[in-house]
Amino acid sequence: PALPFSAGLWNDGLEHRWTRWSIGMRELWMAAGLALGLCAVPAQSRPLPAGGVTAAEVIEVLQANGYRAEEDVDGVGDPMVRSATDGSNYAIYFYGCERGRCTTIQFGVAFSMKQSPGLAKINEWNREMRFGRAYLDSEMDPAVQMDVDLELGATTEQLQSVIGTWGAVVPAFKNFIDF
């Protein structure tokens, strides 16, 4: 069933302040919480060293939460992790890597569609949704990404939260583009 993400943008009466925390974000966070709640019990939270994360650490957290995870290498030789959520395969790309520890990661997935949803629809997502940056790829297919900065360190619990958020973004985006 489709998730009820309407992501309304409403004005709270102050001309300078627009609030995005209407229905859409509330459901996004509820879905993220539900996604985490349905996962296997994760390992006890532990701090990760400053300087970022390794692919092995990300894989460990994914697998502890019931996701499949496979290490790979991207086109420039940096680590990459392949996984899936809501029936869609996605990749986690690693950036700023030194000695296997990478300062940022980026979740990404694209959807091949017979008819592109168009730039106006993609812009609507970017304007109204806080998590997940959408764009049209070179074939005009919709894609969504989410960046995470881990340079100053993180915990396994924080990674679990990020994975839960991504697990809510993907089905919300699929519903939004009518995939």
Short mmCIF file of N, CA and C in Angstrom, two decimals:
data_model
loop_
_atom_site.label_atom_id
_atom_site.label_comp_id
_atom_site.label_asym_id
_atom_site.label_seq_id
_atom_site.Cartn_x
_atom_site.Cartn_y
_atom_site.Cartn_z
N PRO A 1 0.83 -1.20 0.00
CA PRO A 1 0.00 0.00 0.00
C PRO A 1 0.86 1.25 0.00
N ALA A 2 0.37 2.27 -0.64
CA ALA A 2 1.10 3.53 -0.73
C ALA A 2 1.10 4.24 0.61
N LEU A 3 2.19 4.91 0.94
CA LEU A 3 2.27 5.69 2.16
C LEU A 3 1.62 7.04 1.92
N PRO A 4 0.97 7.60 2.92
CA PRO A 4 0.24 8.86 2.75
C PRO A 4 1.13 10.08 2.87
N PHE A 5 2.03 10.31 1.94
CA PHE A 5 2.94 11.43 2.01
C PHE A 5 2.42 12.56 1.15
N SER A 6 1.78 13.53 1.75
CA SER A 6 1.31 14.69 1.00
C SER A 6 2.28 15.85 1.11
N ALA A 7 3.07 15.86 2.16
CA ALA A 7 4.13 16.85 2.35
C ALA A 7 3.68 18.27 2.08
N GLY A 8 2.59 18.68 2.69
CA GLY A 8 2.09 20.03 2.48
C GLY A 8 3.02 21.08 3.03
N LEU A 9 3.09 22.20 2.37
CA LEU A 9 3.89 23.33 2.82
C LEU A 9 2.92 24.37 3.30
N TRP A 10 3.02 24.76 4.55
CA TRP A 10 2.05 25.72 5.06
C TRP A 10 2.74 26.89 5.72
N ASN A 11 2.10 28.03 5.68
CA ASN A 11 2.62 29.25 6.26
C ASN A 11 2.03 29.39 7.65
N ASP A 12 2.87 29.59 8.67
CA ASP A 12 2.38 29.68 10.03
C ASP A 12 1.96 31.09 10.44
N GLY A 13 1.78 31.96 9.47
CA GLY A 13 1.34 33.32 9.74
C GLY A 13 2.48 34.32 9.75
N LEU A 14 3.69 33.87 9.82
CA LEU A 14 4.84 34.76 9.76
C LEU A 14 5.37 34.73 8.34
N GLU A 15 5.35 35.85 7.67
CA GLU A 15 5.71 35.91 6.26
C GLU A 15 7.11 35.37 5.98
N HIS A 16 8.01 35.50 6.93
CA HIS A 16 9.40 35.08 6.71
C HIS A 16 9.66 33.63 7.09
N ARG A 17 8.68 32.97 7.66
CA ARG A 17 8.95 31.64 8.17
C ARG A 17 7.96 30.63 7.60
N TRP A 18 8.44 29.77 6.76
CA TRP A 18 7.63 28.69 6.20
C TRP A 18 7.95 27.43 6.96
N THR A 19 6.97 26.66 7.27
CA THR A 19 7.17 25.44 8.04
C THR A 19 6.85 24.24 7.19
N ARG A 20 7.75 23.30 7.12
CA ARG A 20 7.55 22.09 6.34
C ARG A 20 7.06 20.94 7.20
N TRP A 21 6.91 21.14 8.47
CA TRP A 21 6.55 20.04 9.36
C TRP A 21 5.05 19.82 9.39
N SER A 22 4.44 19.76 8.25
CA SER A 22 3.03 19.41 8.21
C SER A 22 2.92 17.91 8.03
N ILE A 23 1.92 17.45 7.41
CA ILE A 23 1.62 16.03 7.34
C ILE A 23 2.78 15.21 6.78
N GLY A 24 3.41 15.63 5.71
CA GLY A 24 4.42 14.82 5.04
C GLY A 24 5.59 14.43 5.92
N MET A 25 6.15 15.36 6.66
CA MET A 25 7.32 15.05 7.48
C MET A 25 6.94 14.17 8.66
N ARG A 26 5.76 14.41 9.21
CA ARG A 26 5.33 13.59 10.34
C ARG A 26 5.24 12.12 9.90
N GLU A 27 4.64 11.88 8.74
CA GLU A 27 4.53 10.51 8.25
C GLU A 27 5.90 9.93 7.91
N LEU A 28 6.80 10.78 7.35
CA LEU A 28 8.14 10.30 7.02
C LEU A 28 8.84 9.80 8.27
N TRP A 29 8.77 10.55 9.37
CA TRP A 29 9.42 10.12 10.61
C TRP A 29 8.72 8.91 11.21
N MET A 30 7.38 8.85 11.10
CA MET A 30 6.67 7.69 11.62
C MET A 30 7.05 6.44 10.83
N ALA A 31 7.17 6.59 9.51
CA ALA A 31 7.57 5.44 8.68
C ALA A 31 8.99 5.02 9.01
N ALA A 32 9.88 5.99 9.26
CA ALA A 32 11.26 5.65 9.61
C ALA A 32 11.28 4.89 10.93
N GLY A 33 10.48 5.35 11.90
CA GLY A 33 10.41 4.65 13.18
C GLY A 33 9.85 3.25 13.03
N LEU A 34 8.82 3.13 12.19
CA LEU A 34 8.23 1.82 11.93
C LEU A 34 9.24 0.89 11.26
N ALA A 35 9.98 1.44 10.29
CA ALA A 35 10.99 0.64 9.59
C ALA A 35 12.03 0.12 10.58
N LEU A 36 12.46 0.98 11.49
CA LEU A 36 13.44 0.54 12.49
C LEU A 36 12.83 -0.45 13.45
N GLY A 37 11.58 -0.24 13.82
CA GLY A 37 10.92 -1.13 14.76
C GLY A 37 10.71 -2.52 14.20
N LEU A 38 10.57 -2.64 12.89
CA LEU A 38 10.35 -3.94 12.26
C LEU A 38 11.64 -4.69 12.01
N CYS A 39 12.76 -4.01 12.17
CA CYS A 39 14.06 -4.64 11.91
C CYS A 39 14.45 -5.54 13.08
N ALA A 40 15.42 -6.37 12.81
CA ALA A 40 15.97 -7.21 13.87
C ALA A 40 16.56 -6.33 14.96
N VAL A 41 16.68 -6.86 16.14
CA VAL A 41 17.25 -6.09 17.23
C VAL A 41 18.71 -5.80 16.90
N PRO A 42 19.09 -4.52 16.84
CA PRO A 42 20.45 -4.19 16.47
C PRO A 42 21.44 -4.45 17.60
N ALA A 43 22.69 -4.53 17.20
CA ALA A 43 23.75 -4.69 18.19
C ALA A 43 23.77 -3.44 19.07
N GLN A 44 24.36 -3.57 20.24
CA GLN A 44 24.45 -2.44 21.15
C GLN A 44 25.21 -1.29 20.47
N SER A 45 24.72 -0.08 20.68
CA SER A 45 25.34 1.09 20.07
C SER A 45 26.77 1.24 20.56
N ARG A 46 27.64 1.58 19.62
CA ARG A 46 29.03 1.84 19.99
C ARG A 46 29.54 3.00 19.15
N PRO A 47 30.45 3.77 19.70
CA PRO A 47 30.99 4.90 18.94
C PRO A 47 31.89 4.41 17.81
N LEU A 48 31.89 5.16 16.73
CA LEU A 48 32.80 4.92 15.61
C LEU A 48 33.86 6.01 15.65
N PRO A 49 35.07 5.73 15.23
CA PRO A 49 36.16 6.71 15.33
C PRO A 49 35.91 7.95 14.47
N ALA A 50 36.50 9.07 14.90
CA ALA A 50 36.47 10.28 14.08
C ALA A 50 37.17 9.97 12.76
N GLY A 51 36.78 10.66 11.72
CA GLY A 51 37.40 10.44 10.43
C GLY A 51 36.49 9.71 9.46
N GLY A 52 35.26 9.37 9.92
CA GLY A 52 34.31 8.74 9.03
C GLY A 52 34.02 7.30 9.36
N VAL A 53 33.55 6.58 8.35
CA VAL A 53 33.16 5.18 8.52
C VAL A 53 33.84 4.32 7.46
N THR A 54 33.83 3.03 7.71
CA THR A 54 34.31 2.08 6.71
C THR A 54 33.10 1.36 6.12
N ALA A 55 33.30 0.76 4.96
CA ALA A 55 32.23 -0.02 4.35
C ALA A 55 31.83 -1.17 5.27
N ALA A 56 32.80 -1.78 5.93
CA ALA A 56 32.51 -2.89 6.84
C ALA A 56 31.59 -2.46 7.99
N GLU A 57 31.81 -1.25 8.52
CA GLU A 57 30.95 -0.75 9.60
C GLU A 57 29.52 -0.52 9.12
N VAL A 58 29.38 0.03 7.92
CA VAL A 58 28.05 0.26 7.36
C VAL A 58 27.36 -1.07 7.10
N ILE A 59 28.09 -2.03 6.54
CA ILE A 59 27.53 -3.36 6.28
C ILE A 59 27.08 -4.01 7.59
N GLU A 60 27.89 -3.89 8.62
CA GLU A 60 27.55 -4.47 9.92
C GLU A 60 26.22 -3.93 10.43
N VAL A 61 26.03 -2.63 10.35
CA VAL A 61 24.78 -2.02 10.83
C VAL A 61 23.60 -2.42 9.95
N LEU A 62 23.79 -2.41 8.63
CA LEU A 62 22.72 -2.85 7.73
C LEU A 62 22.29 -4.28 8.06
N GLN A 63 23.24 -5.17 8.17
CA GLN A 63 22.93 -6.58 8.43
C GLN A 63 22.32 -6.78 9.82
N ALA A 64 22.78 -6.03 10.80
CA ALA A 64 22.22 -6.13 12.15
C ALA A 64 20.76 -5.70 12.17
N ASN A 65 20.35 -4.92 11.17
CA ASN A 65 18.98 -4.46 11.07
C ASN A 65 18.17 -5.21 10.02
N GLY A 66 18.69 -6.35 9.59
CA GLY A 66 17.93 -7.23 8.72
C GLY A 66 18.04 -6.96 7.23
N TYR A 67 18.92 -6.07 6.82
CA TYR A 67 19.10 -5.77 5.40
C TYR A 67 20.23 -6.61 4.82
N ARG A 68 20.11 -6.96 3.57
CA ARG A 68 21.24 -7.58 2.90
C ARG A 68 22.22 -6.46 2.58
N ALA A 69 23.48 -6.77 2.54
CA ALA A 69 24.50 -5.76 2.24
C ALA A 69 25.70 -6.45 1.62
N GLU A 70 26.16 -5.89 0.53
CA GLU A 70 27.28 -6.47 -0.21
C GLU A 70 28.27 -5.37 -0.55
N GLU A 71 29.54 -5.62 -0.23
CA GLU A 71 30.58 -4.63 -0.52
C GLU A 71 30.98 -4.72 -1.99
N ASP A 72 31.23 -3.57 -2.57
CA ASP A 72 31.65 -3.46 -3.96
C ASP A 72 32.61 -2.28 -4.04
N VAL A 73 33.02 -1.92 -5.23
CA VAL A 73 33.90 -0.77 -5.46
C VAL A 73 33.27 0.06 -6.57
N ASP A 74 33.29 1.39 -6.41
CA ASP A 74 32.71 2.25 -7.45
C ASP A 74 33.71 2.46 -8.59
N GLY A 75 33.36 3.27 -9.56
CA GLY A 75 34.17 3.48 -10.75
C GLY A 75 35.52 4.14 -10.52
N VAL A 76 35.73 4.76 -9.36
CA VAL A 76 37.02 5.41 -9.07
C VAL A 76 37.81 4.66 -8.00
N GLY A 77 37.31 3.49 -7.62
CA GLY A 77 38.05 2.66 -6.66
C GLY A 77 37.67 2.85 -5.21
N ASP A 78 36.70 3.72 -4.92
CA ASP A 78 36.25 3.89 -3.54
C ASP A 78 35.26 2.78 -3.18
N PRO A 79 35.11 2.51 -1.89
CA PRO A 79 34.15 1.48 -1.49
C PRO A 79 32.72 1.87 -1.89
N MET A 80 31.89 0.86 -2.05
CA MET A 80 30.48 1.05 -2.33
C MET A 80 29.76 -0.15 -1.70
N VAL A 81 28.58 0.09 -1.16
CA VAL A 81 27.79 -0.98 -0.58
C VAL A 81 26.48 -1.06 -1.35
N ARG A 82 26.08 -2.27 -1.70
CA ARG A 82 24.80 -2.49 -2.39
C ARG A 82 23.83 -3.12 -1.39
N SER A 83 22.61 -2.59 -1.39
CA SER A 83 21.57 -3.11 -0.50
C SER A 83 20.22 -2.89 -1.17
N ALA A 84 19.15 -3.08 -0.42
CA ALA A 84 17.80 -2.89 -0.96
C ALA A 84 16.85 -2.51 0.17
N THR A 85 15.82 -1.75 -0.19
CA THR A 85 14.74 -1.43 0.72
C THR A 85 13.47 -1.27 -0.09
N ASP A 86 12.37 -1.67 0.45
CA ASP A 86 11.07 -1.56 -0.22
C ASP A 86 11.10 -2.15 -1.62
N GLY A 87 11.84 -3.24 -1.80
CA GLY A 87 11.91 -3.91 -3.09
C GLY A 87 12.77 -3.22 -4.13
N SER A 88 13.51 -2.20 -3.74
CA SER A 88 14.35 -1.46 -4.68
C SER A 88 15.81 -1.55 -4.28
N ASN A 89 16.65 -1.92 -5.24
CA ASN A 89 18.10 -1.96 -5.01
C ASN A 89 18.64 -0.54 -4.96
N TYR A 90 19.60 -0.31 -4.08
CA TYR A 90 20.25 1.00 -4.01
C TYR A 90 21.72 0.80 -3.69
N ALA A 91 22.46 1.90 -3.81
CA ALA A 91 23.89 1.86 -3.50
C ALA A 91 24.20 2.92 -2.46
N ILE A 92 25.23 2.64 -1.68
CA ILE A 92 25.80 3.62 -0.75
C ILE A 92 27.21 3.90 -1.25
N TYR A 93 27.46 5.14 -1.63
CA TYR A 93 28.75 5.57 -2.15
C TYR A 93 29.54 6.22 -1.02
N PHE A 94 30.85 6.04 -1.04
CA PHE A 94 31.74 6.55 0.01
C PHE A 94 32.65 7.62 -0.59
N TYR A 95 32.78 8.74 0.12
CA TYR A 95 33.59 9.87 -0.36
C TYR A 95 34.58 10.30 0.72
N GLY A 96 35.64 10.96 0.28
CA GLY A 96 36.66 11.46 1.21
C GLY A 96 37.36 10.32 1.93
N CYS A 97 37.71 9.29 1.21
CA CYS A 97 38.28 8.08 1.82
C CYS A 97 39.80 8.17 1.96
N GLU A 98 40.27 7.83 3.16
CA GLU A 98 41.70 7.70 3.44
C GLU A 98 41.89 6.46 4.30
N ARG A 99 42.72 5.54 3.82
CA ARG A 99 42.99 4.28 4.53
C ARG A 99 41.70 3.55 4.92
N GLY A 100 40.73 3.54 4.01
CA GLY A 100 39.49 2.79 4.22
C GLY A 100 38.41 3.49 5.00
N ARG A 101 38.74 4.59 5.65
CA ARG A 101 37.76 5.35 6.44
C ARG A 101 37.32 6.55 5.60
N CYS A 102 36.01 6.70 5.44
CA CYS A 102 35.47 7.72 4.53
C CYS A 102 34.62 8.73 5.30
N THR A 103 34.79 10.02 4.98
CA THR A 103 34.16 11.09 5.74
C THR A 103 32.67 11.27 5.45
N THR A 104 32.23 10.92 4.25
CA THR A 104 30.82 11.05 3.91
C THR A 104 30.34 9.84 3.13
N ILE A 105 29.05 9.58 3.25
CA ILE A 105 28.42 8.53 2.46
C ILE A 105 27.20 9.13 1.77
N GLN A 106 26.82 8.50 0.67
CA GLN A 106 25.65 8.96 -0.08
C GLN A 106 24.82 7.75 -0.49
N PHE A 107 23.58 7.73 -0.06
CA PHE A 107 22.62 6.71 -0.48
C PHE A 107 22.05 7.17 -1.82
N GLY A 108 21.85 6.25 -2.76
CA GLY A 108 21.29 6.66 -4.05
C GLY A 108 20.55 5.54 -4.75
N VAL A 109 19.44 5.92 -5.41
CA VAL A 109 18.65 4.98 -6.20
C VAL A 109 18.00 5.74 -7.34
N ALA A 110 17.87 5.08 -8.50
CA ALA A 110 17.18 5.66 -9.66
C ALA A 110 16.11 4.67 -10.11
N PHE A 111 15.07 5.19 -10.72
CA PHE A 111 13.94 4.37 -11.15
C PHE A 111 13.72 4.55 -12.65
N SER A 112 13.84 3.45 -13.39
CA SER A 112 13.62 3.47 -14.83
C SER A 112 12.11 3.51 -15.09
N MET A 113 11.67 4.56 -15.80
CA MET A 113 10.24 4.73 -16.06
C MET A 113 10.00 4.97 -17.54
N LYS A 114 8.89 4.49 -18.05
CA LYS A 114 8.54 4.71 -19.45
C LYS A 114 8.32 6.19 -19.72
N GLN A 115 7.68 6.87 -18.76
CA GLN A 115 7.45 8.31 -18.91
C GLN A 115 8.02 9.03 -17.70
N SER A 116 8.88 9.98 -17.95
CA SER A 116 9.51 10.75 -16.88
C SER A 116 8.44 11.55 -16.14
N PRO A 117 8.59 11.67 -14.82
CA PRO A 117 7.64 12.51 -14.08
C PRO A 117 7.83 14.00 -14.39
N GLY A 118 8.95 14.35 -14.99
CA GLY A 118 9.20 15.74 -15.36
C GLY A 118 9.87 16.54 -14.27
N LEU A 119 10.50 17.61 -14.70
CA LEU A 119 11.26 18.46 -13.79
C LEU A 119 10.37 19.16 -12.75
N ALA A 120 9.18 19.56 -13.14
CA ALA A 120 8.29 20.24 -12.19
C ALA A 120 7.97 19.32 -11.01
N LYS A 121 7.73 18.04 -11.28
CA LYS A 121 7.42 17.09 -10.21
C LYS A 121 8.64 16.87 -9.31
N ILE A 122 9.81 16.75 -9.92
CA ILE A 122 11.05 16.58 -9.14
C ILE A 122 11.30 17.82 -8.29
N ASN A 123 11.11 18.99 -8.86
CA ASN A 123 11.28 20.23 -8.09
C ASN A 123 10.30 20.30 -6.93
N GLU A 124 9.09 19.80 -7.12
CA GLU A 124 8.10 19.78 -6.05
C GLU A 124 8.60 18.93 -4.88
N TRP A 125 9.17 17.77 -5.19
CA TRP A 125 9.74 16.93 -4.13
C TRP A 125 10.82 17.70 -3.37
N ASN A 126 11.75 18.31 -4.10
CA ASN A 126 12.86 19.02 -3.46
C ASN A 126 12.38 20.22 -2.64
N ARG A 127 11.32 20.84 -3.07
CA ARG A 127 10.78 22.00 -2.36
C ARG A 127 10.04 21.57 -1.08
N GLU A 128 9.37 20.43 -1.13
CA GLU A 128 8.47 20.07 -0.04
C GLU A 128 9.00 18.99 0.90
N MET A 129 9.97 18.23 0.47
CA MET A 129 10.47 17.15 1.32
C MET A 129 11.86 17.50 1.84
N ARG A 130 12.08 17.24 3.08
CA ARG A 130 13.33 17.62 3.72
C ARG A 130 14.45 16.62 3.48
N PHE A 131 14.12 15.34 3.44
CA PHE A 131 15.14 14.31 3.28
C PHE A 131 15.05 13.69 1.90
N GLY A 132 16.20 13.50 1.28
CA GLY A 132 16.26 12.93 -0.06
C GLY A 132 16.22 14.01 -1.11
N ARG A 133 17.31 14.17 -1.82
CA ARG A 133 17.42 15.16 -2.91
C ARG A 133 17.14 14.43 -4.22
N ALA A 134 16.16 14.92 -4.97
CA ALA A 134 15.75 14.25 -6.21
C ALA A 134 16.29 14.99 -7.43
N TYR A 135 16.45 14.24 -8.52
CA TYR A 135 16.86 14.82 -9.80
C TYR A 135 16.46 13.86 -10.91
N LEU A 136 16.57 14.32 -12.14
CA LEU A 136 16.37 13.47 -13.31
C LEU A 136 17.74 13.12 -13.85
N ASP A 137 17.98 11.82 -14.08
CA ASP A 137 19.28 11.40 -14.59
C ASP A 137 19.39 11.67 -16.09
N SER A 138 20.47 11.25 -16.71
CA SER A 138 20.72 11.55 -18.12
C SER A 138 19.67 10.94 -19.05
N GLU A 139 18.94 9.94 -18.58
CA GLU A 139 17.87 9.34 -19.38
C GLU A 139 16.50 9.86 -18.97
N MET A 140 16.50 10.93 -18.16
CA MET A 140 15.29 11.57 -17.64
C MET A 140 14.50 10.68 -16.68
N ASP A 141 15.18 9.70 -16.09
CA ASP A 141 14.56 8.86 -15.07
C ASP A 141 14.76 9.53 -13.70
N PRO A 142 13.78 9.42 -12.81
CA PRO A 142 13.90 10.03 -11.49
C PRO A 142 14.87 9.27 -10.60
N ALA A 143 15.61 10.02 -9.82
CA ALA A 143 16.56 9.45 -8.87
C ALA A 143 16.47 10.25 -7.57
N VAL A 144 16.84 9.60 -6.48
CA VAL A 144 16.87 10.30 -5.19
C VAL A 144 18.14 9.88 -4.46
N GLN A 145 18.75 10.84 -3.77
CA GLN A 145 19.98 10.61 -3.02
C GLN A 145 19.85 11.22 -1.63
N MET A 146 20.66 10.75 -0.71
CA MET A 146 20.71 11.31 0.63
C MET A 146 22.16 11.26 1.12
N ASP A 147 22.71 12.42 1.44
CA ASP A 147 24.09 12.53 1.90
C ASP A 147 24.16 12.53 3.42
N VAL A 148 25.24 11.94 3.95
CA VAL A 148 25.46 11.88 5.39
C VAL A 148 26.92 12.21 5.66
N ASP A 149 27.16 13.22 6.49
CA ASP A 149 28.51 13.64 6.87
C ASP A 149 28.88 12.97 8.18
N LEU A 150 29.93 12.15 8.16
CA LEU A 150 30.35 11.40 9.35
C LEU A 150 31.80 11.69 9.73
N GLU A 151 32.33 12.77 9.22
CA GLU A 151 33.74 13.10 9.41
C GLU A 151 34.14 13.20 10.87
N LEU A 152 33.29 13.77 11.70
CA LEU A 152 33.66 13.96 13.10
C LEU A 152 33.30 12.78 13.98
N GLY A 153 32.88 11.69 13.37
CA GLY A 153 32.55 10.49 14.13
C GLY A 153 31.05 10.27 14.18
N ALA A 154 30.68 9.10 14.60
CA ALA A 154 29.28 8.70 14.69
C ALA A 154 29.18 7.51 15.62
N THR A 155 27.97 7.01 15.76
CA THR A 155 27.75 5.78 16.51
C THR A 155 27.01 4.81 15.60
N THR A 156 27.02 3.55 15.98
CA THR A 156 26.25 2.57 15.20
C THR A 156 24.76 2.90 15.29
N GLU A 157 24.33 3.44 16.41
CA GLU A 157 22.93 3.85 16.57
C GLU A 157 22.57 4.98 15.60
N GLN A 158 23.49 5.91 15.42
CA GLN A 158 23.28 7.01 14.47
C GLN A 158 23.18 6.46 13.05
N LEU A 159 24.04 5.53 12.69
CA LEU A 159 23.95 4.90 11.37
C LEU A 159 22.62 4.17 11.21
N GLN A 160 22.17 3.51 12.25
CA GLN A 160 20.88 2.82 12.21
C GLN A 160 19.76 3.82 11.94
N SER A 161 19.83 4.97 12.57
CA SER A 161 18.82 6.01 12.35
C SER A 161 18.83 6.51 10.91
N VAL A 162 20.02 6.72 10.36
CA VAL A 162 20.16 7.17 8.97
C VAL A 162 19.57 6.13 8.01
N ILE A 163 19.85 4.87 8.28
CA ILE A 163 19.32 3.78 7.45
C ILE A 163 17.80 3.75 7.54
N GLY A 164 17.25 3.98 8.72
CA GLY A 164 15.80 4.05 8.89
C GLY A 164 15.19 5.20 8.12
N THR A 165 15.85 6.35 8.14
CA THR A 165 15.36 7.49 7.37
C THR A 165 15.36 7.18 5.89
N TRP A 166 16.47 6.61 5.39
CA TRP A 166 16.54 6.22 3.98
C TRP A 166 15.44 5.20 3.66
N GLY A 167 15.20 4.29 4.59
CA GLY A 167 14.15 3.29 4.41
C GLY A 167 12.76 3.88 4.33
N ALA A 168 12.58 5.10 4.80
CA ALA A 168 11.31 5.81 4.66
C ALA A 168 11.30 6.70 3.41
N VAL A 169 12.46 7.25 3.04
CA VAL A 169 12.54 8.12 1.87
C VAL A 169 12.22 7.35 0.59
N VAL A 170 12.78 6.16 0.43
CA VAL A 170 12.62 5.41 -0.82
C VAL A 170 11.15 5.12 -1.13
N PRO A 171 10.37 4.52 -0.21
CA PRO A 171 8.97 4.28 -0.56
C PRO A 171 8.16 5.57 -0.74
N ALA A 172 8.52 6.60 0.02
CA ALA A 172 7.81 7.88 -0.15
C ALA A 172 8.08 8.46 -1.53
N PHE A 173 9.33 8.37 -1.99
CA PHE A 173 9.67 8.88 -3.32
C PHE A 173 9.00 8.04 -4.40
N LYS A 174 9.01 6.73 -4.25
CA LYS A 174 8.36 5.86 -5.22
C LYS A 174 6.87 6.21 -5.34
N ASN A 175 6.23 6.43 -4.22
CA ASN A 175 4.83 6.81 -4.22
C ASN A 175 4.65 8.17 -4.89
N PHE A 176 5.52 9.10 -4.58
CA PHE A 176 5.44 10.46 -5.13
C PHE A 176 5.55 10.48 -6.64
N ILE A 177 6.42 9.64 -7.20
CA ILE A 177 6.61 9.62 -8.67
C ILE A 177 5.71 8.58 -9.35
N ASP A 178 4.83 7.95 -8.57
CA ASP A 178 3.92 6.92 -9.09
C ASP A 178 4.68 5.75 -9.72
N PHE A 179 5.70 5.29 -9.04
CA PHE A 179 6.48 4.15 -9.54
C PHE A 179 5.84 2.85 -9.10
#
